Amino acid sequence: MLISIPSVKKFSEKSFRRSAINFIFFFVASNFICLGNILAQDKVGNKQKEEIWKKIGSYFSAPAELAGQLGDYRSPLKFYDGRAVRTKMEWQERRKEILDRWNELMGEWPVLMTDQRMEILDSTHREDFTQYRVRFYWAPTEQTHGYLLIPDGDRKQKRPAVVSVYYEPETAIGEGQPERDFAYQLTKRGFVTLSIGTTDATAEKTYALYYPDVDNAQVQPLSMLACAASNAWHVLANTHYVDSTRIGIIGHSFGGKWAMFASCLYQRFACAVWSDPGIVFEGSRESINYWEPWYLGYHPKPWRKRGLITEDNPAFGLYPKLIAEGYNLHELHALMAPRPFLVSGGEEDPSKRWVALNHSVAVNKLLGAKNKVAMTNRPTHSPNAQSNEIAYLFFEYFLK
C-alpha cells in the first residue's frame, strides 16, 4: 500500500509531538528524581555533619581563662612597618608579606613538579582497600617512595585525600607504633591516603631534606620538607580518583612540624592536623628544637651537638636570627586562614598555646570566618585513641 506524502507529513508531525511530549515528561521526571536524591543526600550529609560537630565543636574555643589573650607575640594583623591590617584586601597584602619574608629568610623553593604522576612499584590488597607502593620526585633531583592507600569501591568517584608525613612511611600504614597509623585509619574511613617519610635521612640521622645536597643546603631543611609535601600534593591531585580541592595533611612530632610548615606555606592543602610539634619557638623544651640543623638552624657540618642551646653548644644558621628579630611561628599559622587546622596537643603543646592560636582566630574573624582553629590536649606526647578520633572526625567534617 502506498502512502501519500501528505499522510506521511501528518503522521510525522503527530509522532514528533508525541515523542517530544514524552521526552519532556521523562526529562522533567528524571530530574525531579535526581533532585530528590540530591536533597535527600544533602539532608543525610548535613545530619552527619551536625553529629560530628557535637563531638568536635568544643575544641574550637579557647578555655575561658585564655580566650582573647594574645601575649607578647607580634600581631600578624600588623605589617612589619607597624601599619594595621583593617580589611580583607589588606590582609591579602599582609599575607603575601609574611609568606615572602619567611621564604626569603628560609630560602626559595625550587619550582614545584606539578605534572608528574606516581610510579607504582607493587600493590597488595588489604582488608577493604588496596595498598600501592609508589615512587615519585619530591625534589628536583631526588625520588622518594611511599604508600598510596585506596578504599575499595567506585574508582570513578572523586574522594577526599590526606597526606601523612613521618620519619618513614611504614608507621602511618600500620607497620609501626600504635596510634600513629594515620593513613591506615583514614583509609578505613573512606579517604585516599599517601604516606611518605624520610627513611634514608632518618637512618643517616640527618632526618630532613637538603637541597641541592646536605653539604650546601640553599633552603632550610624544614622548609624543603614542606616543598616535598607540596610535590606530594600534586602527585596525589593528579590521580583521577582524588578531589584536588579536598586534600589535607597530618603528621606527629617531627611529622607535626613537617605538616605544619607544609600546610602553612602551601595554600592548596585544604586543612591540616598537627600532632604535638611544638607550634611556637620555646628554647626550654628539648623537643621543640627548631634550632637543630635539620630544621631551621642549618649550618655546614660538623653539626652542633644535639640538645638544648647552651653557651657551650650554641645554635647556628637562621634560628638565632629569627629569635633576635622577633619572629615566631604564629605568623605562619595565620597563613592558614581561612583554612581550618587542628593542633592535636600533648606535652609540647598544652592549652597555653591558645595564646598563640588566638592570633589566627583574630585573622579569621577579620575574614568573616569562624570555627577554623582547634586544639585538643592530652598529657603525653604520644597520640592516643581519643585524640586521634577527634583528628579523624576533623577531616571527615571538613573534607567529606
CSV table of C-alpha atoms in Angstrom, one decimal:
chain,number,residue,atom,x,y,z
A,1,MET,CA,0.0,0.0,0.0
A,2,LEU,CA,1.3,3.4,-1.0
A,3,ILE,CA,1.2,6.3,1.5
A,4,SER,CA,0.8,9.8,0.1
A,5,ILE,CA,3.2,12.5,1.0
A,6,PRO,CA,0.6,14.5,3.0
A,7,SER,CA,-0.2,11.4,5.1
A,8,VAL,CA,3.5,10.9,5.9
A,9,LYS,CA,3.8,14.6,6.9
A,10,LYS,CA,0.8,14.4,9.1
A,11,PHE,CA,2.0,11.2,10.8
A,12,SER,CA,5.5,12.5,11.3
A,13,GLU,CA,4.3,15.8,12.9
A,14,LYS,CA,2.0,13.9,15.2
A,15,SER,CA,4.6,11.4,16.2
A,16,PHE,CA,7.2,14.1,16.7
A,17,ARG,CA,4.8,16.0,19.0
A,18,ARG,CA,4.0,12.8,21.0
A,19,SER,CA,7.7,11.9,21.2
A,20,ALA,CA,8.6,15.4,22.3
A,21,ILE,CA,6.0,15.4,25.0
A,22,ASN,CA,7.2,12.0,26.2
A,23,PHE,CA,10.8,13.2,26.2
A,24,ILE,CA,10.0,16.3,28.1
A,25,PHE,CA,7.9,14.4,30.7
A,26,PHE,CA,10.8,11.8,31.1
A,27,PHE,CA,13.4,14.6,31.4
A,28,VAL,CA,11.4,16.5,34.0
A,29,ALA,CA,10.6,13.4,35.9
A,30,SER,CA,14.1,12.2,35.9
A,31,ASN,CA,15.5,15.5,37.1
A,32,PHE,CA,12.9,15.6,39.9
A,33,ILE,CA,14.1,12.2,40.9
A,34,CYS,CA,17.7,13.2,40.7
A,35,LEU,CA,17.0,16.5,42.6
A,36,GLY,CA,15.1,14.5,45.2
A,37,ASN,CA,18.1,12.1,45.6
A,38,ILE,CA,20.5,15.1,45.9
A,39,LEU,CA,18.3,16.8,48.5
A,40,ALA,CA,18.0,13.5,50.4
A,41,GLN,CA,21.8,13.0,50.3
A,42,ASP,CA,22.3,16.6,51.4
A,43,LYS,CA,19.9,16.1,54.3
A,44,VAL,CA,21.8,13.0,55.4
A,45,GLY,CA,25.1,14.8,54.9
A,46,ASN,CA,24.0,17.8,57.0
A,47,LYS,CA,22.8,15.5,59.7
A,48,GLN,CA,26.1,13.7,59.8
A,49,LYS,CA,28.0,17.0,60.0
A,50,GLU,CA,25.8,18.0,62.8
A,51,GLU,CA,26.5,14.8,64.7
A,52,ILE,CA,30.3,15.2,64.1
A,53,TRP,CA,30.2,18.9,65.2
A,54,LYS,CA,28.6,17.8,68.5
A,55,LYS,CA,31.8,15.7,69.1
A,56,ILE,CA,34.4,18.2,68.0
A,57,GLY,CA,32.8,21.7,68.3
A,58,SER,CA,34.1,22.3,71.8
A,59,TYR,CA,37.7,22.1,70.7
A,60,PHE,CA,37.3,25.3,68.5
A,61,SER,CA,37.2,27.6,71.6
A,62,ALA,CA,40.0,28.6,73.9
A,63,PRO,CA,39.5,27.9,77.7
A,64,ALA,CA,37.8,30.9,79.3
A,65,GLU,CA,40.9,32.0,81.1
A,66,LEU,CA,42.9,32.1,77.8
A,67,ALA,CA,40.2,33.4,75.4
A,68,GLY,CA,41.3,36.6,73.6
A,69,GLN,CA,44.8,36.6,75.2
A,70,LEU,CA,47.5,37.5,72.7
A,71,GLY,CA,50.6,37.5,74.8
A,72,ASP,CA,53.7,39.3,73.5
A,73,TYR,CA,53.6,37.8,70.1
A,74,ARG,CA,53.9,40.3,67.2
A,75,SER,CA,50.5,40.6,65.7
A,76,PRO,CA,50.0,39.1,62.2
A,77,LEU,CA,47.4,41.9,61.7
A,78,LYS,CA,50.2,44.5,61.6
A,79,PHE,CA,52.5,44.9,58.7
A,80,TYR,CA,56.2,44.7,59.5
A,81,ASP,CA,56.4,48.5,59.3
A,82,GLY,CA,53.7,48.8,62.0
A,83,ARG,CA,50.6,49.6,59.9
A,84,ALA,CA,47.4,47.9,61.0
A,85,VAL,CA,45.5,45.5,58.8
A,86,ARG,CA,41.9,46.6,58.7
A,87,THR,CA,40.3,45.0,55.6
A,88,LYS,CA,40.2,41.6,53.8
A,89,MET,CA,42.1,43.2,50.9
A,90,GLU,CA,44.8,44.5,53.3
A,91,TRP,CA,45.1,41.0,54.8
A,92,GLN,CA,45.9,39.6,51.4
A,93,GLU,CA,48.7,42.1,51.1
A,94,ARG,CA,49.9,41.3,54.6
A,95,ARG,CA,49.6,37.6,53.9
A,96,LYS,CA,51.9,37.9,50.9
A,97,GLU,CA,54.3,40.0,53.0
A,98,ILE,CA,54.6,37.2,55.7
A,99,LEU,CA,55.0,34.5,53.1
A,100,ASP,CA,57.6,36.4,51.1
A,101,ARG,CA,59.5,37.3,54.2
A,102,TRP,CA,59.7,33.8,55.5
A,103,ASN,CA,60.6,32.4,52.1
A,104,GLU,CA,63.3,35.0,51.8
A,105,LEU,CA,64.7,34.0,55.2
A,106,MET,CA,64.4,30.3,54.7
A,107,GLY,CA,65.4,30.1,51.1
A,108,GLU,CA,63.2,30.0,48.0
A,109,TRP,CA,61.9,26.6,46.9
A,110,PRO,CA,62.8,25.0,43.6
A,111,VAL,CA,60.0,25.0,41.1
A,112,LEU,CA,57.2,22.5,42.1
A,113,MET,CA,56.8,19.5,39.8
A,114,THR,CA,53.1,19.8,39.1
A,115,ASP,CA,52.6,17.4,36.2
A,116,GLN,CA,54.3,14.2,37.4
A,117,ARG,CA,52.5,11.0,38.3
A,118,MET,CA,53.4,8.3,40.7
A,119,GLU,CA,55.2,5.2,39.6
A,120,ILE,CA,53.6,2.1,41.0
A,121,LEU,CA,56.2,-0.4,42.2
A,122,ASP,CA,53.8,-3.1,43.6
A,123,SER,CA,50.4,-3.5,45.1
A,124,THR,CA,48.7,-5.5,47.8
A,125,HIS,CA,45.0,-5.9,48.7
A,126,ARG,CA,44.5,-5.4,52.4
A,127,GLU,CA,41.1,-5.8,54.1
A,128,ASP,CA,38.9,-3.4,52.2
A,129,PHE,CA,41.5,-1.3,50.4
A,130,THR,CA,44.4,-1.6,48.0
A,131,GLN,CA,47.9,-0.6,49.1
A,132,TYR,CA,50.3,0.6,46.4
A,133,ARG,CA,54.0,1.1,46.9
A,134,VAL,CA,54.8,4.2,44.8
A,135,ARG,CA,57.7,6.4,43.8
A,136,PHE,CA,57.9,10.0,42.7
A,137,TYR,CA,60.2,13.0,42.7
A,138,TRP,CA,59.7,15.1,45.8
A,139,ALA,CA,62.7,17.3,45.0
A,140,PRO,CA,64.1,18.1,41.5
A,141,THR,CA,67.0,15.6,41.9
A,142,GLU,CA,65.6,13.2,44.5
A,143,GLN,CA,62.9,10.5,44.4
A,144,THR,CA,61.1,9.1,47.4
A,145,HIS,CA,58.9,6.0,47.9
A,146,GLY,CA,55.7,5.9,49.9
A,147,TYR,CA,52.4,4.1,50.1
A,148,LEU,CA,49.1,5.1,48.4
A,149,LEU,CA,46.1,3.5,50.0
A,150,ILE,CA,42.8,3.5,48.1
A,151,PRO,CA,39.5,2.2,49.6
A,152,ASP,CA,37.5,-0.4,47.7
A,153,GLY,CA,34.6,0.9,45.7
A,154,ASP,CA,33.8,3.1,42.7
A,155,ARG,CA,37.1,4.4,41.3
A,156,LYS,CA,35.2,6.9,39.2
A,157,GLN,CA,34.1,8.6,42.4
A,158,LYS,CA,36.3,11.6,43.4
A,159,ARG,CA,37.4,11.1,47.1
A,160,PRO,CA,38.9,13.3,49.7
A,161,ALA,CA,42.5,12.5,50.5
A,162,VAL,CA,45.1,13.1,53.2
A,163,VAL,CA,48.9,13.1,53.1
A,164,SER,CA,50.6,11.6,56.1
A,165,VAL,CA,54.3,12.5,56.9
A,166,TYR,CA,56.7,11.0,59.4
A,167,TYR,CA,60.2,9.6,59.9
A,168,GLU,CA,59.3,6.8,57.5
A,169,PRO,CA,56.1,5.9,55.6
A,170,GLU,CA,55.5,2.5,57.2
A,171,THR,CA,54.3,3.7,60.6
A,172,ALA,CA,51.3,5.5,59.1
A,173,ILE,CA,50.1,2.4,57.2
A,174,GLY,CA,50.0,0.4,60.4
A,175,GLU,CA,53.5,-1.1,60.5
A,176,GLY,CA,54.9,0.9,63.4
A,177,GLN,CA,54.0,2.3,66.8
A,178,PRO,CA,50.3,2.1,67.7
A,179,GLU,CA,48.1,5.2,67.4
A,180,ARG,CA,50.3,6.6,64.7
A,181,ASP,CA,48.7,4.7,61.9
A,182,PHE,CA,47.0,7.8,60.5
A,183,ALA,CA,46.9,6.7,56.8
A,184,TYR,CA,45.5,3.3,57.6
A,185,GLN,CA,42.8,4.6,59.9
A,186,LEU,CA,41.7,7.4,57.5
A,187,THR,CA,41.6,4.9,54.6
A,188,LYS,CA,39.3,2.7,56.6
A,189,ARG,CA,37.0,5.8,56.9
A,190,GLY,CA,36.9,6.2,53.1
A,191,PHE,CA,39.9,8.6,52.4
A,192,VAL,CA,42.6,8.1,49.8
A,193,THR,CA,45.9,8.5,51.7
A,194,LEU,CA,49.5,8.9,50.8
A,195,SER,CA,52.1,8.1,53.4
A,196,ILE,CA,55.6,9.5,53.0
A,197,GLY,CA,58.7,9.8,55.2
A,198,THR,CA,62.4,10.5,55.3
A,199,THR,CA,63.6,6.9,55.5
A,200,ASP,CA,67.1,7.3,54.3
A,201,ALA,CA,67.8,10.6,56.1
A,202,THR,CA,66.4,9.1,59.4
A,203,ALA,CA,68.8,6.2,59.0
A,204,GLU,CA,71.7,8.6,58.5
A,205,LYS,CA,70.4,10.8,61.4
A,206,THR,CA,70.2,13.8,59.1
A,207,TYR,CA,66.4,13.5,59.3
A,208,ALA,CA,65.2,16.1,56.7
A,209,LEU,CA,65.7,17.0,53.1
A,210,TYR,CA,68.6,19.1,51.8
A,211,TYR,CA,68.6,21.0,48.5
A,212,PRO,CA,70.7,20.7,46.5
A,213,ASP,CA,72.7,18.5,49.0
A,214,VAL,CA,73.4,18.1,52.7
A,215,ASP,CA,76.8,20.0,52.4
A,216,ASN,CA,75.4,23.0,50.7
A,217,ALA,CA,71.7,23.5,51.5
A,218,GLN,CA,70.2,26.6,50.0
A,219,VAL,CA,66.8,26.1,51.7
A,220,GLN,CA,66.3,25.5,55.4
A,221,PRO,CA,65.6,21.7,55.7
A,222,LEU,CA,62.2,22.1,57.3
A,223,SER,CA,61.0,24.4,54.5
A,224,MET,CA,62.4,21.9,52.0
A,225,LEU,CA,60.3,19.2,53.6
A,226,ALA,CA,57.3,21.5,53.1
A,227,CYS,CA,58.3,21.7,49.4
A,228,ALA,CA,58.4,17.9,49.2
A,229,ALA,CA,55.0,17.6,50.7
A,230,SER,CA,53.7,20.1,48.2
A,231,ASN,CA,55.1,17.9,45.4
A,232,ALA,CA,53.3,15.0,47.1
A,233,TRP,CA,50.1,17.1,47.0
A,234,HIS,CA,50.4,17.4,43.2
A,235,VAL,CA,51.0,13.7,42.5
A,236,LEU,CA,48.0,12.9,44.7
A,237,ALA,CA,45.9,15.5,43.0
A,238,ASN,CA,46.9,14.1,39.6
A,239,THR,CA,45.2,10.8,40.3
A,240,HIS,CA,41.8,10.6,38.8
A,241,TYR,CA,40.0,9.3,41.9
A,242,VAL,CA,41.1,12.2,44.2
A,243,ASP,CA,39.3,15.5,44.5
A,244,SER,CA,42.1,18.0,44.5
A,245,THR,CA,40.0,20.6,46.4
A,246,ARG,CA,39.8,18.2,49.4
A,247,ILE,CA,43.3,17.2,50.3
A,248,GLY,CA,44.6,17.6,53.9
A,249,ILE,CA,47.8,16.7,55.7
A,250,ILE,CA,48.6,15.2,59.1
A,251,GLY,CA,51.8,14.4,61.0
A,252,HIS,CA,53.0,13.7,64.5
A,253,SER,CA,56.1,15.2,66.3
A,254,PHE,CA,58.7,15.6,63.6
A,255,GLY,CA,55.9,14.9,61.2
A,256,GLY,CA,53.8,17.5,63.0
A,257,LYS,CA,56.4,20.1,62.3
A,258,TRP,CA,56.5,18.9,58.7
A,259,ALA,CA,52.7,19.0,58.3
A,260,MET,CA,52.6,22.5,59.9
A,261,PHE,CA,55.1,24.0,57.6
A,262,ALA,CA,53.7,22.3,54.5
A,263,SER,CA,50.1,23.4,55.1
A,264,CYS,CA,51.1,27.0,56.1
A,265,LEU,CA,53.5,27.6,53.2
A,266,TYR,CA,51.4,25.8,50.6
A,267,GLN,CA,47.9,27.2,50.3
A,268,ARG,CA,46.4,24.2,48.3
A,269,PHE,CA,46.2,22.0,51.4
A,270,ALA,CA,42.6,22.3,52.3
A,271,CYS,CA,43.1,21.6,56.0
A,272,ALA,CA,45.7,20.2,58.4
A,273,VAL,CA,46.2,18.3,61.7
A,274,TRP,CA,49.5,19.0,63.6
A,275,SER,CA,50.2,16.5,66.4
A,276,ASP,CA,52.3,17.9,69.2
A,277,PRO,CA,55.0,19.5,67.1
A,278,GLY,CA,55.6,22.5,69.4
A,279,ILE,CA,53.7,25.1,67.4
A,280,VAL,CA,55.9,28.0,68.6
A,281,PHE,CA,59.5,28.5,69.5
A,282,GLU,CA,60.4,27.6,73.1
A,283,GLY,CA,64.1,27.3,73.9
A,284,SER,CA,63.5,25.4,77.2
A,285,ARG,CA,61.9,22.4,75.6
A,286,GLU,CA,64.3,19.9,74.0
A,287,SER,CA,61.7,18.5,71.6
A,288,ILE,CA,60.7,22.0,70.3
A,289,ASN,CA,64.1,22.0,68.7
A,290,TYR,CA,63.7,24.2,65.6
A,291,TRP,CA,67.3,25.3,66.2
A,292,GLU,CA,68.7,21.9,65.1
A,293,PRO,CA,70.4,21.9,61.7
A,294,TRP,CA,67.8,19.6,60.2
A,295,TYR,CA,65.0,22.2,60.9
A,296,LEU,CA,65.7,25.9,60.9
A,297,GLY,CA,69.3,26.0,62.1
A,298,TYR,CA,71.1,24.6,59.1
A,299,HIS,CA,74.9,25.1,59.0
A,300,PRO,CA,77.7,23.2,57.3
A,301,LYS,CA,79.0,20.1,59.0
A,302,PRO,CA,80.3,19.3,61.5
A,303,TRP,CA,77.0,19.9,63.2
A,304,ARG,CA,76.3,21.2,66.7
A,305,LYS,CA,75.8,18.5,69.4
A,306,ARG,CA,72.1,17.7,69.6
A,307,GLY,CA,70.2,19.2,72.5
A,308,LEU,CA,69.3,22.4,74.2
A,309,ILE,CA,71.0,25.6,73.3
A,310,THR,CA,73.8,26.5,75.8
A,311,GLU,CA,76.8,28.7,75.9
A,312,ASP,CA,79.0,25.7,75.1
A,313,ASN,CA,76.6,24.4,72.5
A,314,PRO,CA,75.1,27.4,70.7
A,315,ALA,CA,72.7,27.4,67.8
A,316,PHE,CA,73.8,28.5,64.3
A,317,GLY,CA,72.3,29.4,61.0
A,318,LEU,CA,68.9,31.0,60.6
A,319,TYR,CA,67.3,30.2,64.0
A,320,PRO,CA,69.3,32.7,66.2
A,321,LYS,CA,68.4,35.4,63.6
A,322,LEU,CA,64.7,34.6,63.8
A,323,ILE,CA,64.7,34.8,67.6
A,324,ALA,CA,66.8,38.0,67.7
A,325,GLU,CA,64.4,39.7,65.2
A,326,GLY,CA,61.2,38.7,67.0
A,327,TYR,CA,59.8,36.1,64.5
A,328,ASN,CA,57.7,33.3,65.7
A,329,LEU,CA,55.6,30.5,64.2
A,330,HIS,CA,52.2,32.1,64.9
A,331,GLU,CA,52.9,34.2,61.8
A,332,LEU,CA,52.9,31.0,59.7
A,333,HIS,CA,49.7,29.7,61.4
A,334,ALA,CA,48.0,32.9,60.2
A,335,LEU,CA,48.7,31.9,56.6
A,336,MET,CA,46.2,29.1,57.1
A,337,ALA,CA,43.3,31.4,57.3
A,338,PRO,CA,40.5,30.8,56.4
A,339,ARG,CA,41.5,27.1,56.0
A,340,PRO,CA,40.9,25.1,59.1
A,341,PHE,CA,43.6,23.4,61.3
A,342,LEU,CA,43.7,21.3,64.4
A,343,VAL,CA,46.5,21.2,66.9
A,344,SER,CA,46.5,17.7,68.5
A,345,GLY,CA,48.4,18.9,71.5
A,346,GLY,CA,50.4,16.8,74.0
A,347,GLU,CA,53.4,17.6,76.2
A,348,GLU,CA,54.8,20.1,73.8
A,349,ASP,CA,51.6,21.9,73.0
A,350,PRO,CA,49.5,22.3,76.2
A,351,SER,CA,46.4,24.5,76.4
A,352,LYS,CA,48.6,27.7,76.9
A,353,ARG,CA,49.3,27.5,73.2
A,354,TRP,CA,45.9,29.2,72.7
A,355,VAL,CA,47.7,32.5,73.3
A,356,ALA,CA,49.5,32.0,70.0
A,357,LEU,CA,46.5,30.4,68.3
A,358,ASN,CA,44.3,33.4,69.3
A,359,HIS,CA,46.2,35.4,66.6
A,360,SER,CA,44.9,33.1,63.9
A,361,VAL,CA,41.4,33.3,65.4
A,362,ALA,CA,41.7,37.1,65.0
A,363,VAL,CA,42.8,36.8,61.4
A,364,ASN,CA,39.8,34.5,60.7
A,365,LYS,CA,37.5,37.0,62.4
A,366,LEU,CA,38.7,39.7,60.1
A,367,LEU,CA,37.9,37.4,57.1
A,368,GLY,CA,34.4,36.7,58.4
A,369,ALA,CA,35.4,33.0,59.2
A,370,LYS,CA,34.8,31.2,62.5
A,371,ASN,CA,35.5,27.8,63.9
A,372,LYS,CA,38.7,27.4,61.9
A,373,VAL,CA,41.2,26.9,64.7
A,374,ALA,CA,41.0,24.0,67.1
A,375,MET,CA,43.1,22.3,69.7
A,376,THR,CA,42.9,19.1,71.7
A,377,ASN,CA,45.1,18.4,74.7
A,378,ARG,CA,46.4,15.2,76.2
A,379,PRO,CA,49.0,14.7,79.0
A,380,THR,CA,51.5,12.7,76.9
A,381,HIS,CA,53.5,13.4,73.7
A,382,SER,CA,52.2,10.3,72.0
A,383,PRO,CA,48.8,10.4,70.4
A,384,ASN,CA,46.1,8.2,71.8
A,385,ALA,CA,42.8,6.8,70.7
A,386,GLN,CA,40.8,9.8,71.9
A,387,SER,CA,43.0,12.5,70.3
A,388,ASN,CA,43.1,10.5,67.1
A,389,GLU,CA,39.4,10.1,67.0
A,390,ILE,CA,39.0,13.9,67.1
A,391,ALA,CA,41.6,14.3,64.3
A,392,TYR,CA,39.8,11.8,62.1
A,393,LEU,CA,36.4,13.4,62.7
A,394,PHE,CA,38.0,16.8,61.9
A,395,PHE,CA,39.0,15.5,58.5
A,396,GLU,CA,35.5,14.0,58.0
A,397,TYR,CA,33.9,17.3,58.9
A,398,PHE,CA,36.0,19.5,56.7
A,399,LEU,CA,36.9,17.2,53.7
A,400,LYS,CA,33.8,14.9,53.4
